[in-house]
Short mmCIF file of C-alpha atoms in Angstrom, two decimals:
data_model
loop_
_atom_site.label_atom_id
_atom_site.label_comp_id
_atom_site.label_asym_id
_atom_site.label_seq_id
_atom_site.Cartn_x
_atom_site.Cartn_y
_atom_site.Cartn_z
CA MET A 1 68.21 3.51 258.42
CA THR A 2 67.71 -0.27 258.11
CA SER A 3 66.20 -1.78 254.97
CA THR A 4 63.02 -2.67 256.90
CA LEU A 5 62.62 0.87 258.19
CA LEU A 6 63.36 2.26 254.73
CA TYR A 7 60.69 0.00 253.22
CA HIS A 8 58.08 1.13 255.77
CA HIS A 9 59.07 4.77 255.26
CA LEU A 10 58.61 4.46 251.49
CA LEU A 11 55.33 2.58 251.94
CA LEU A 12 54.02 5.32 254.25
CA SER A 13 55.03 8.00 251.71
CA VAL A 14 53.14 6.20 248.93
CA ILE A 15 50.02 5.88 251.12
CA LEU A 16 50.14 9.58 252.00
CA LEU A 17 50.49 10.52 248.34
CA LEU A 18 47.54 8.35 247.37
CA HIS A 19 45.34 9.99 249.99
CA ALA A 20 46.53 13.57 249.43
CA PRO A 21 43.99 15.89 247.77
CA LEU A 22 44.76 16.38 244.10
CA CYS A 23 45.54 19.96 243.04
CA PRO A 24 45.08 20.85 239.37
CA ALA A 25 48.08 22.08 237.41
CA ALA A 26 49.31 25.53 238.37
CA GLY A 27 49.11 28.53 236.04
CA GLY A 28 49.85 32.23 235.98
CA SER A 29 53.13 34.09 236.32
CA TRP A 30 54.70 36.77 238.53
CA SER A 31 56.93 39.77 237.86
CA VAL A 32 58.42 42.40 240.14
CA LEU A 33 57.46 45.82 238.79
CA LEU A 34 59.35 47.96 241.29
CA PRO A 35 61.60 46.73 244.13
CA SER A 36 60.43 49.69 246.23
CA ILE A 37 57.72 52.31 245.99
CA GLY A 38 58.89 53.89 249.24
CA ILE A 39 55.77 52.98 251.23
CA SER A 40 53.92 49.79 252.05
CA ALA A 41 50.74 49.76 249.95
CA MET A 42 48.08 49.23 252.62
CA HIS A 43 45.29 50.77 250.50
CA MET A 44 44.90 50.83 246.68
CA GLN A 45 42.54 52.34 244.11
CA LEU A 46 42.82 52.15 240.32
CA LEU A 47 41.86 55.44 238.66
CA PRO A 48 40.33 55.87 235.17
CA ASN A 49 43.62 57.22 233.79
CA ASP A 50 45.43 53.94 234.55
CA ARG A 51 47.12 55.25 237.64
CA VAL A 52 46.85 53.68 241.08
CA VAL A 53 46.71 55.65 244.31
CA MET A 54 48.29 53.90 247.30
CA TYR A 55 48.90 54.89 250.89
CA ASP A 56 49.79 53.42 254.27
CA ARG A 57 49.69 55.59 257.45
CA THR A 58 51.32 58.76 258.68
CA ASP A 59 52.69 57.32 261.95
CA PHE A 60 54.74 54.41 260.58
CA GLY A 61 57.83 56.61 260.84
CA ILE A 62 59.93 58.02 258.01
CA SER A 63 59.13 56.27 254.73
CA ASN A 64 61.61 55.50 251.96
CA ILE A 65 60.35 58.21 249.61
CA SER A 66 60.60 61.96 250.21
CA LEU A 67 57.94 64.54 249.53
CA PRO A 68 58.85 66.71 246.51
CA ASN A 69 60.61 70.05 246.65
CA GLY A 70 61.61 69.70 250.31
CA LYS A 71 58.00 69.76 251.53
CA CYS A 72 57.06 68.47 254.98
CA ARG A 73 53.68 67.76 256.51
CA PRO A 74 52.38 70.75 258.50
CA ASN A 75 53.31 70.69 262.17
CA SER A 76 55.56 67.70 261.57
CA THR A 77 59.23 66.92 261.06
CA ASP A 78 58.26 64.07 258.72
CA CYS A 79 59.19 65.14 255.20
CA SER A 80 58.57 61.71 253.70
CA ALA A 81 55.52 60.65 251.68
CA HIS A 82 52.94 58.16 252.95
CA SER A 83 50.98 58.09 249.72
CA VAL A 84 52.07 57.62 246.11
CA GLU A 85 50.50 57.56 242.67
CA TYR A 86 51.68 54.71 240.46
CA ASP A 87 51.59 55.19 236.67
CA VAL A 88 50.92 51.76 235.16
CA GLY A 89 52.05 52.73 231.66
CA SER A 90 55.43 54.17 232.63
CA ASN A 91 55.94 51.98 235.72
CA THR A 92 56.83 55.04 237.79
CA ILE A 93 55.63 56.57 241.04
CA ARG A 94 55.01 60.11 242.25
CA PRO A 95 54.91 61.00 245.97
CA LEU A 96 51.73 62.54 247.41
CA MET A 97 51.09 64.26 250.75
CA VAL A 98 48.32 63.18 253.11
CA LEU A 99 47.92 65.61 255.99
CA THR A 100 46.26 63.34 258.57
CA ASN A 101 46.34 59.67 259.49
CA VAL A 102 44.72 57.47 256.84
CA TRP A 103 45.42 54.19 258.67
CA CYS A 104 42.70 51.55 258.15
CA SER A 105 40.43 53.91 256.25
CA SER A 106 38.01 53.36 253.37
CA GLY A 107 37.04 54.97 250.09
CA THR A 108 35.13 55.06 246.83
CA LEU A 109 35.85 56.13 243.28
CA MET A 110 33.13 58.69 242.62
CA PRO A 111 31.24 59.12 239.32
CA ASP A 112 33.47 62.06 238.28
CA GLY A 113 36.60 59.90 238.60
CA SER A 114 37.85 61.39 241.85
CA LEU A 115 38.76 59.20 244.80
CA VAL A 116 36.88 60.20 247.95
CA GLN A 117 38.52 58.56 250.94
CA THR A 118 37.06 58.67 254.45
CA GLY A 119 38.20 58.25 258.02
CA GLY A 120 41.34 56.82 259.51
CA TRP A 121 42.84 57.03 262.95
CA ALA A 122 43.34 59.80 265.54
CA ASP A 123 43.45 63.13 263.68
CA GLY A 124 42.00 61.31 260.64
CA TYR A 125 38.86 59.88 262.31
CA ARG A 126 36.39 62.32 260.74
CA ARG A 127 38.37 63.45 257.71
CA VAL A 128 37.26 63.29 254.12
CA ARG A 129 40.10 63.36 251.59
CA ILE A 130 39.68 63.93 247.86
CA TYR A 131 42.16 63.06 245.15
CA LYS A 132 41.68 64.13 241.54
CA SER A 133 44.51 62.82 239.40
CA CYS A 134 46.72 65.08 237.29
CA ALA A 135 50.44 65.63 236.84
CA THR A 136 50.67 67.99 239.83
CA CYS A 137 47.54 67.13 241.83
CA ASP A 138 47.61 66.20 245.50
CA TRP A 139 45.25 65.24 248.31
CA GLN A 140 42.71 67.78 249.51
CA GLU A 141 41.25 67.36 253.00
CA ILE A 142 37.97 68.32 254.67
CA SER A 143 38.48 68.42 258.44
CA ASN A 144 35.00 67.44 259.68
CA GLY A 145 33.48 65.89 256.61
CA LEU A 146 32.08 62.95 258.59
CA ASN A 147 29.55 62.93 261.41
CA GLN A 148 31.15 60.00 263.20
CA GLN A 149 34.60 58.58 263.71
CA ARG A 150 35.27 56.01 260.97
CA TRP A 151 38.04 53.48 261.46
CA TYR A 152 37.74 50.04 259.72
CA ALA A 153 34.53 51.13 257.96
CA THR A 154 33.16 49.98 254.59
CA ASN A 155 32.07 52.32 251.79
CA HIS A 156 29.86 51.64 248.78
CA LEU A 157 28.80 53.77 245.82
CA LEU A 158 25.02 54.16 245.60
CA PRO A 159 22.70 54.60 242.61
CA ASP A 160 22.19 58.30 243.45
CA GLY A 161 25.93 59.01 243.12
CA ARG A 162 26.64 59.31 246.83
CA GLN A 163 28.56 56.81 248.90
CA ILE A 164 27.37 55.14 252.08
CA ILE A 165 29.89 54.64 254.89
CA ILE A 166 28.99 51.77 257.20
CA GLY A 167 30.35 51.02 260.64
CA GLY A 168 33.88 51.20 261.91
CA ARG A 169 35.30 50.54 265.35
CA GLN A 170 32.63 51.40 267.96
CA ALA A 171 30.58 53.06 265.21
CA PHE A 172 27.33 51.09 265.06
CA ASN A 173 25.73 53.37 262.48
CA TYR A 174 26.10 54.63 258.93
CA GLU A 175 26.21 57.90 257.04
CA PHE A 176 26.51 59.29 253.53
CA TYR A 177 28.91 61.48 251.59
CA PRO A 178 28.41 64.06 250.24
CA LYS A 179 25.78 65.26 252.70
CA MET A 180 22.36 66.43 251.55
CA SER A 181 22.33 69.01 254.36
CA ALA A 182 24.38 70.17 257.31
CA THR A 183 21.90 68.51 259.69
CA GLU A 184 22.02 65.06 258.09
CA ASN A 185 22.40 62.47 260.85
CA SER A 186 23.96 59.00 261.16
CA PRO A 187 21.22 56.37 261.56
CA SER A 188 21.91 53.59 264.04
CA PHE A 189 22.58 50.11 262.66
CA PRO A 190 21.76 47.47 265.31
CA PHE A 191 23.06 44.64 263.09
CA LEU A 192 26.59 45.83 263.84
CA VAL A 193 25.91 45.61 267.57
CA GLN A 194 24.44 42.11 267.18
CA THR A 195 27.46 40.84 265.22
CA ASN A 196 30.10 42.37 267.51
CA ASP A 197 32.02 39.75 269.52
CA PRO A 198 33.04 41.34 272.88
CA ASN A 199 36.74 42.22 273.05
CA VAL A 200 37.33 40.76 269.56
CA GLU A 201 34.79 42.42 267.20
CA ASN A 202 34.98 40.11 264.14
CA ASN A 203 32.67 42.47 262.25
CA LEU A 204 34.90 45.31 261.12
CA TYR A 205 35.15 46.09 257.40
CA PRO A 206 31.77 44.37 256.82
CA PHE A 207 31.20 42.93 253.33
CA VAL A 208 28.71 45.20 251.52
CA PHE A 209 27.24 44.70 248.04
CA LEU A 210 24.55 46.60 246.17
CA TYR A 211 21.63 44.30 245.34
CA PRO A 212 19.84 44.91 242.02
CA ASP A 213 16.68 46.10 243.81
CA GLY A 214 18.64 48.98 245.37
CA ASN A 215 19.02 47.44 248.84
CA LEU A 216 22.36 46.42 250.34
CA PHE A 217 23.57 42.94 251.20
CA VAL A 218 25.61 43.30 254.41
CA PHE A 219 27.67 40.43 255.84
CA ALA A 220 29.36 40.77 259.24
CA ASN A 221 31.03 38.10 261.38
CA ASN A 222 29.16 34.96 260.25
CA ARG A 223 25.76 36.17 259.01
CA ALA A 224 24.09 38.59 256.66
CA ILE A 225 21.03 40.73 256.01
CA LEU A 226 19.44 42.56 253.11
CA PHE A 227 19.17 46.17 254.24
CA ASN A 228 17.06 49.11 253.09
CA TYR A 229 19.37 51.99 254.02
CA SER A 230 16.82 54.64 253.00
CA LYS A 231 14.29 53.41 255.55
CA ASN A 232 16.81 51.90 257.98
CA GLN A 233 14.99 48.57 257.78
CA VAL A 234 16.13 44.96 257.54
CA VAL A 235 14.37 43.49 254.50
CA LYS A 236 15.60 39.92 254.90
CA THR A 237 17.74 37.96 257.35
CA TYR A 238 19.87 35.22 255.84
CA PRO A 239 20.87 32.01 257.63
CA THR A 240 24.06 32.01 259.66
CA MET A 241 26.87 30.43 257.64
CA PRO A 242 27.21 26.74 258.61
CA GLY A 243 29.83 26.29 261.30
CA GLY A 244 29.31 29.82 262.59
CA GLN A 245 32.95 30.78 262.16
CA PRO A 246 33.84 34.50 261.91
CA ARG A 247 34.85 35.91 258.54
CA ASN A 248 35.48 39.62 259.20
CA TYR A 249 38.31 41.58 260.78
CA PRO A 250 40.33 40.50 262.69
CA SER A 251 39.31 36.95 261.65
CA THR A 252 39.71 38.31 258.18
CA GLY A 253 38.23 36.44 255.24
CA SER A 254 37.13 37.99 251.97
CA ALA A 255 34.03 38.10 249.77
CA VAL A 256 32.75 38.90 246.29
CA LEU A 257 29.42 39.47 244.64
CA LEU A 258 29.61 36.86 241.89
CA PRO A 259 29.20 38.08 238.28
CA LEU A 260 25.75 39.39 237.39
CA ARG A 261 24.61 37.86 234.09
CA MET A 262 22.23 40.23 232.36
CA LYS A 263 19.39 39.02 230.14
CA GLU A 264 16.59 41.24 228.87
CA GLY A 265 17.21 43.83 231.58
CA VAL A 266 17.31 41.47 234.57
CA THR A 267 19.69 39.01 236.17
CA GLU A 268 18.40 35.54 236.89
CA SER A 269 20.35 35.05 240.10
CA VAL A 270 22.43 37.05 242.55
CA GLU A 271 25.09 35.16 244.48
CA VAL A 272 27.73 36.00 247.09
CA LEU A 273 30.88 34.01 247.83
CA VAL A 274 32.68 34.35 251.19
CA CYS A 275 36.02 32.56 251.65
CA GLY A 276 38.57 32.01 254.38
CA GLY A 277 38.97 33.64 257.76
CA ALA A 278 40.02 32.38 261.19
CA PRO A 279 38.19 30.15 263.68
CA LYS A 280 36.55 31.32 266.88
CA GLY A 281 39.13 32.01 269.56
CA ALA A 282 41.95 32.54 267.05
CA PHE A 283 42.40 36.21 267.94
CA ALA A 284 42.86 35.51 271.67
CA ASN A 285 45.09 32.52 270.93
CA ALA A 286 47.31 34.51 268.56
CA ASN A 287 47.79 37.20 271.18
CA ASN A 288 49.03 34.43 273.47
CA GLY A 289 51.43 33.00 270.91
CA ARG A 290 49.24 30.17 269.61
CA PHE A 291 48.43 30.48 265.91
CA ASP A 292 45.35 28.54 264.86
CA GLY A 293 45.08 27.26 261.31
CA ALA A 294 43.06 29.48 258.97
CA LEU A 295 39.67 28.42 257.62
CA ASP A 296 39.73 26.46 254.36
CA THR A 297 36.02 26.85 253.62
CA CYS A 298 33.95 29.09 251.39
CA GLY A 299 30.25 29.76 251.71
CA ARG A 300 28.22 30.49 248.58
CA ILE A 301 24.66 31.73 248.79
CA ARG A 302 22.10 32.64 246.13
CA ILE A 303 20.67 35.66 247.87
CA SER A 304 17.98 36.10 245.20
CA ASP A 305 16.33 32.77 246.11
CA PRO A 306 13.07 32.90 248.11
CA ASN A 307 14.66 30.59 250.68
CA PRO A 308 18.42 31.10 250.30
CA GLN A 309 20.83 28.60 251.87
CA TRP A 310 24.60 28.50 252.16
CA VAL A 311 26.47 25.89 250.15
CA MET A 312 29.90 25.16 251.64
CA GLU A 313 32.99 24.40 249.56
CA THR A 314 36.58 23.56 250.52
CA MET A 315 39.53 25.52 249.19
CA PRO A 316 42.75 23.69 248.31
CA LEU A 317 44.62 26.11 250.61
CA ALA A 318 43.40 27.50 253.94
CA ARG A 319 43.70 31.28 254.04
CA VAL A 320 43.23 34.27 256.34
CA MET A 321 43.78 37.86 255.11
CA GLY A 322 43.35 36.82 251.48
CA ASP A 323 42.00 39.11 248.77
CA MET A 324 39.23 38.05 246.37
CA LEU A 325 39.16 39.76 242.99
CA LEU A 326 36.81 39.38 240.03
CA LEU A 327 38.77 38.74 236.83
CA PRO A 328 37.49 39.96 233.42
CA ASN A 329 36.58 36.39 232.38
CA SER A 330 34.24 36.04 235.41
CA HIS A 331 36.64 33.87 237.40
CA VAL A 332 37.53 34.79 240.99
CA LEU A 333 41.15 35.17 242.07
CA ILE A 334 42.04 34.48 245.72
CA ILE A 335 45.47 35.93 246.50
CA ASN A 336 47.71 37.06 249.40
CA GLY A 337 47.29 36.09 253.04
CA ALA A 338 48.47 33.53 255.60
CA SER A 339 47.49 30.02 256.66
CA ALA A 340 47.56 30.61 260.42
CA GLY A 341 46.75 33.35 262.91
CA VAL A 342 44.64 36.46 262.38
CA ALA A 343 44.91 40.06 261.21
CA GLY A 344 46.80 42.38 263.53
CA TRP A 345 50.32 43.30 264.59
CA GLU A 346 52.55 40.19 264.49
CA LEU A 347 49.49 37.88 264.61
CA GLY A 348 49.74 36.03 261.26
CA ARG A 349 51.93 33.06 260.38
CA ASN A 350 52.79 30.86 257.39
CA PRO A 351 52.20 33.03 254.29
CA VAL A 352 50.18 31.51 251.45
CA LEU A 353 52.30 32.25 248.40
CA SER A 354 50.10 30.54 245.80
CA PRO A 355 46.96 32.25 244.51
CA VAL A 356 43.91 30.17 243.69
CA THR A 357 41.34 30.74 240.95
CA TYR A 358 37.66 29.87 241.38
CA ARG A 359 35.41 29.17 238.39
CA PRO A 360 31.85 29.89 239.50
CA ASN A 361 30.23 28.07 236.57
CA ASN A 362 32.06 24.78 237.03
CA GLN A 363 30.51 21.94 238.96
CA ILE A 364 31.14 21.98 242.69
CA GLY A 365 34.33 20.06 243.41
CA SER A 366 36.04 21.27 240.24
CA ARG A 367 36.01 25.04 240.75
CA PHE A 368 39.40 25.70 242.38
CA GLU A 369 42.78 25.74 240.68
CA VAL A 370 46.07 26.51 242.45
CA GLN A 371 48.28 29.02 240.64
CA ASN A 372 52.04 29.50 240.54
CA PRO A 373 53.46 31.03 243.74
CA SER A 374 55.11 34.34 244.41
CA THR A 375 58.32 34.47 246.44
CA LYS A 376 57.18 37.43 248.55
CA PRO A 377 55.00 36.97 251.65
CA ARG A 378 51.95 39.24 251.52
CA VAL A 379 50.35 39.05 254.95
CA TYR A 380 48.69 41.75 257.09
CA HIS A 381 48.20 45.05 255.23
CA SER A 382 48.73 43.63 251.73
CA THR A 383 46.63 44.68 248.74
CA ALA A 384 45.64 43.71 245.20
CA VAL A 385 43.69 45.38 242.38
CA LEU A 386 42.80 44.44 238.80
CA LEU A 387 44.53 46.49 236.10
CA ARG A 388 43.04 47.40 232.71
CA ASP A 389 45.34 44.97 230.86
CA GLY A 390 44.10 42.03 232.94
CA ARG A 391 47.09 41.77 235.26
CA VAL A 392 46.64 41.98 239.04
CA LEU A 393 48.72 44.56 240.88
CA VAL A 394 49.96 43.28 244.25
CA GLY A 395 51.62 45.31 247.00
CA GLY A 396 51.94 45.97 250.69
CA SER A 397 52.41 43.66 253.70
CA ASN A 398 53.43 45.20 256.99
CA PRO A 399 52.46 43.38 260.19
CA HIS A 400 54.44 45.84 262.31
CA GLY A 401 53.61 49.14 263.98
CA LYS A 402 56.50 50.81 262.17
CA TYR A 403 58.60 50.19 259.06
CA VAL A 404 60.67 47.15 260.07
CA PHE A 405 63.07 45.54 257.59
CA THR A 406 65.33 43.26 259.66
CA ASN A 407 65.21 40.65 262.42
CA VAL A 408 61.51 39.84 261.98
CA LEU A 409 59.64 36.95 260.38
CA TYR A 410 57.95 39.09 257.73
CA PRO A 411 59.73 42.39 257.03
CA THR A 412 57.82 45.43 255.84
CA GLU A 413 57.32 44.96 252.10
CA LEU A 414 57.77 47.99 249.83
CA SER A 415 57.82 46.20 246.49
CA LEU A 416 55.16 46.14 243.79
CA GLU A 417 54.42 42.97 241.82
CA ALA A 418 52.10 41.92 239.03
CA PHE A 419 50.39 38.55 238.84
CA SER A 420 49.48 37.59 235.28
CA PRO A 421 46.64 35.04 235.17
CA SER A 422 47.02 32.19 232.71
CA TYR A 423 44.80 33.95 230.16
CA LEU A 424 47.77 36.26 229.52
CA ASP A 425 50.05 33.38 228.52
CA PRO A 426 51.57 33.85 225.03
CA SER A 427 49.98 30.53 224.03
CA SER A 428 46.58 32.27 224.21
CA SER A 429 47.51 35.16 221.91
CA SER A 430 45.74 33.74 218.84
CA SER A 431 42.44 33.64 220.75
CA ARG A 432 42.81 37.02 222.49
CA PRO A 433 40.41 39.77 221.32
CA ARG A 434 41.46 43.37 220.75
CA ILE A 435 38.73 46.01 220.98
CA LEU A 436 38.56 48.37 217.98
CA SER A 437 35.47 50.32 219.01
CA PRO A 438 34.06 51.99 220.99
CA LYS A 439 37.07 54.05 221.93
CA THR A 440 38.20 54.36 225.51
CA LYS A 441 36.38 56.96 227.67
CA THR A 442 33.13 56.37 225.76
CA LYS A 443 30.00 57.45 227.66
CA ILE A 444 27.23 54.87 227.97
CA ARG A 445 23.60 55.39 228.92
CA TYR A 446 21.47 52.93 230.81
CA GLY A 447 19.54 50.43 228.71
CA LYS A 448 21.08 51.53 225.41
CA ARG A 449 22.53 49.18 222.81
CA ILE A 450 26.31 49.21 222.34
CA ALA A 451 28.08 47.86 219.27
CA VAL A 452 31.52 46.47 220.14
CA THR A 453 33.90 45.75 217.25
CA PHE A 454 36.97 43.63 217.90
CA MET A 455 39.71 41.61 216.24
CA VAL A 456 40.92 38.08 217.00
CA PRO A 457 44.00 36.77 215.13
CA GLY A 458 43.01 33.09 215.17
CA PRO A 459 39.81 31.06 214.75
CA VAL A 460 36.77 32.37 216.63
CA ASP A 461 33.92 30.46 218.24
CA LEU A 462 31.04 32.94 217.86
CA ASN A 463 29.19 31.21 220.70
CA SER A 464 32.08 31.74 223.12
CA VAL A 465 32.16 35.55 223.03
CA SER A 466 30.93 37.73 225.88
CA VAL A 467 31.32 41.32 227.02
CA THR A 468 31.99 42.08 230.67
CA MET A 469 32.04 45.32 232.61
CA VAL A 470 34.09 45.57 235.83
CA SER A 471 34.08 48.35 238.41
CA PRO A 472 37.48 49.47 239.76
CA SER A 473 37.46 48.70 243.48
CA PHE A 474 39.02 50.29 246.56
CA ASN A 475 41.13 47.58 248.20
CA THR A 476 42.27 47.31 251.80
CA HIS A 477 42.24 44.68 254.54
CA SER A 478 41.08 41.88 252.21
CA LEU A 479 38.01 43.80 251.05
CA SER A 480 37.53 45.26 247.58
CA MET A 481 34.84 47.89 248.09
CA ASN A 482 32.45 48.60 245.19
CA GLN A 483 33.65 45.52 243.30
CA ARG A 484 31.15 44.13 240.78
CA LEU A 485 31.21 42.50 237.36
CA LEU A 486 28.36 42.40 234.85
CA VAL A 487 28.15 40.05 231.89
CA LEU A 488 26.22 42.18 229.43
CA ASP A 489 23.32 40.81 227.39
CA SER A 490 24.54 40.07 223.86
CA ALA A 491 21.56 37.96 222.74
CA ASN A 492 24.02 35.75 220.80
CA SER A 493 24.62 38.60 218.35
CA THR A 494 28.31 38.04 217.58
CA LYS A 495 29.03 37.99 213.84
CA ALA A 496 32.00 38.22 211.52
CA LEU A 497 32.57 41.48 209.61
CA GLY A 498 35.60 40.41 207.62
CA ARG A 499 38.87 38.68 208.07
CA SER A 500 39.64 38.52 211.83
CA THR A 501 37.12 41.31 212.58
CA TYR A 502 33.89 40.80 214.50
CA ARG A 503 31.05 42.73 216.08
CA VAL A 504 28.88 41.96 219.08
CA GLY A 505 25.91 44.05 220.19
CA VAL A 506 25.26 44.31 223.93
CA THR A 507 22.75 46.16 226.08
CA ALA A 508 23.94 48.45 228.85
CA PRO A 509 22.67 47.79 232.39
CA PRO A 510 19.11 49.08 232.90
CA SER A 511 19.75 51.28 235.95
CA GLY A 512 22.13 52.38 238.66
CA ASN A 513 20.89 49.54 240.87
CA PHE A 514 22.83 47.17 238.61
CA ALA A 515 25.77 49.49 237.93
CA PRO A 516 25.99 52.86 239.74
CA ALA A 517 27.00 55.74 237.48
CA GLY A 518 30.74 56.06 237.09
CA HIS A 519 33.77 54.48 235.45
CA TYR A 520 34.06 50.84 234.44
CA LEU A 521 36.44 48.60 232.53
CA LEU A 522 34.83 46.94 229.51
CA TYR A 523 36.27 43.70 228.11
CA VAL A 524 35.54 41.33 225.24
CA VAL A 525 36.06 37.75 226.38
CA HIS A 526 36.60 34.88 223.93
CA LYS A 527 36.94 31.30 225.20
CA GLU A 528 37.56 32.73 228.69
CA ILE A 529 40.43 34.87 227.34
CA PRO A 530 39.80 38.61 227.82
CA SER A 531 40.95 41.50 225.71
CA SER A 532 42.72 44.41 227.28
CA GLY A 533 39.98 46.60 228.71
CA ILE A 534 38.77 50.04 227.72
CA TRP A 535 37.41 52.65 230.09
CA VAL A 536 33.72 53.48 229.74
CA ARG A 537 31.57 55.78 231.82
CA MET A 538 28.02 54.92 232.82
CA GLN A 539 25.83 58.04 232.90
CA ARG A 540 22.44 58.63 234.42
#
């Protein structure tokens, strides 16, 4: 290279650097928990005994973990497990047996702590499966527990303790479980017909969140409604997201209901954030070997406003098939996924290895922060859930119709990792709270006052203490079902009790519309640094 060419090359590099978007300093750390759990964790649910149920599908072939005691699935030569229970405390797994195909199914942690999982493919279409955790427990199945075939459906726990199951492939309706009667029907849901793109769909695994008035916010494709499921009526129609790009499977983005801040029994605003996805035409293009760049935009909407409008923001990294998780300190973690293509067999490209955090309370333009990268691609069929200690459990990734480990771009991933957000850095230990009371498994009643006692080793800012309550979500296909976080009303009541010991009084949510009865993780947060959580149970 001549000196003139070298000069121009260096000059061009400087210009590009000057015009490149600035990314804030990275944070967080990664660790491999287990190199193999035997299956690829396509679905995950944290249970209130700090164990995590995971499963993939029964027709992937022989997995890398055998069923115990020489067992095989009935009417099958497959004696391998396609579901496991992971014990967080001991970092061990135990194989479980699912009898029918759980591929692309859905589920909800019920108020009694059991996981009720619904649907799947083929012989699993109308199945209901129940898992109650114990040392020897296994899946129990109900053969015709559903009225309709449910594949790629979304479930949500309701204030009455039942779950609603919405949609699925060619299922433009909804139903409930458990049933009130044997004759209970499945009401039609025209919104799913209206949002269905012919030959592509783009509305599977719709984003569903319980609104504090008891209705449901339902987002599919590129638009949303507020829905009264009891009367089968649309209460409000929200504007189409600017740009009109699809955000649901297979153009898979993700979404969260932003933290609900309680004050005197109400929340001043209710907001939803939808991020990522793939542009129109990306599914057809990917099937023809052309992989469009993923969307780099998020839409945020205050759905409680009289005239709600979307506000668009730009992520530092474009992402499709990402997962959005609420962290105990009210930040949002965006993790996993790819930067090109769509969801589906062999249809994603260019894994996004770096998570991003989003701080909802910062000014627009200063909300995103890129985190340290993993070394493992987590593309189609990857998962992530929040653990009680504040880490994020990450698993899965299998863009193939079988277990495939060689001669492919992205081999089937059997490992289990943990991402530790920056609030777990040792440098934060002097500011980290530790809850002394109440004890874990405490039962809480709606609207009642709760005294939370905690320790902090270092100096405490009494005005920077909050108490949050997070529901454990069912995660699959970039959607964390039932996910919600409440910042409980403390009325600035934090006070010192003695050396390093403090107490804050908070008020429990007023009703099941804010927090359906069931199990939650409760955290004390100080200067955006959360304690390890304790399990509490909301009771009607």
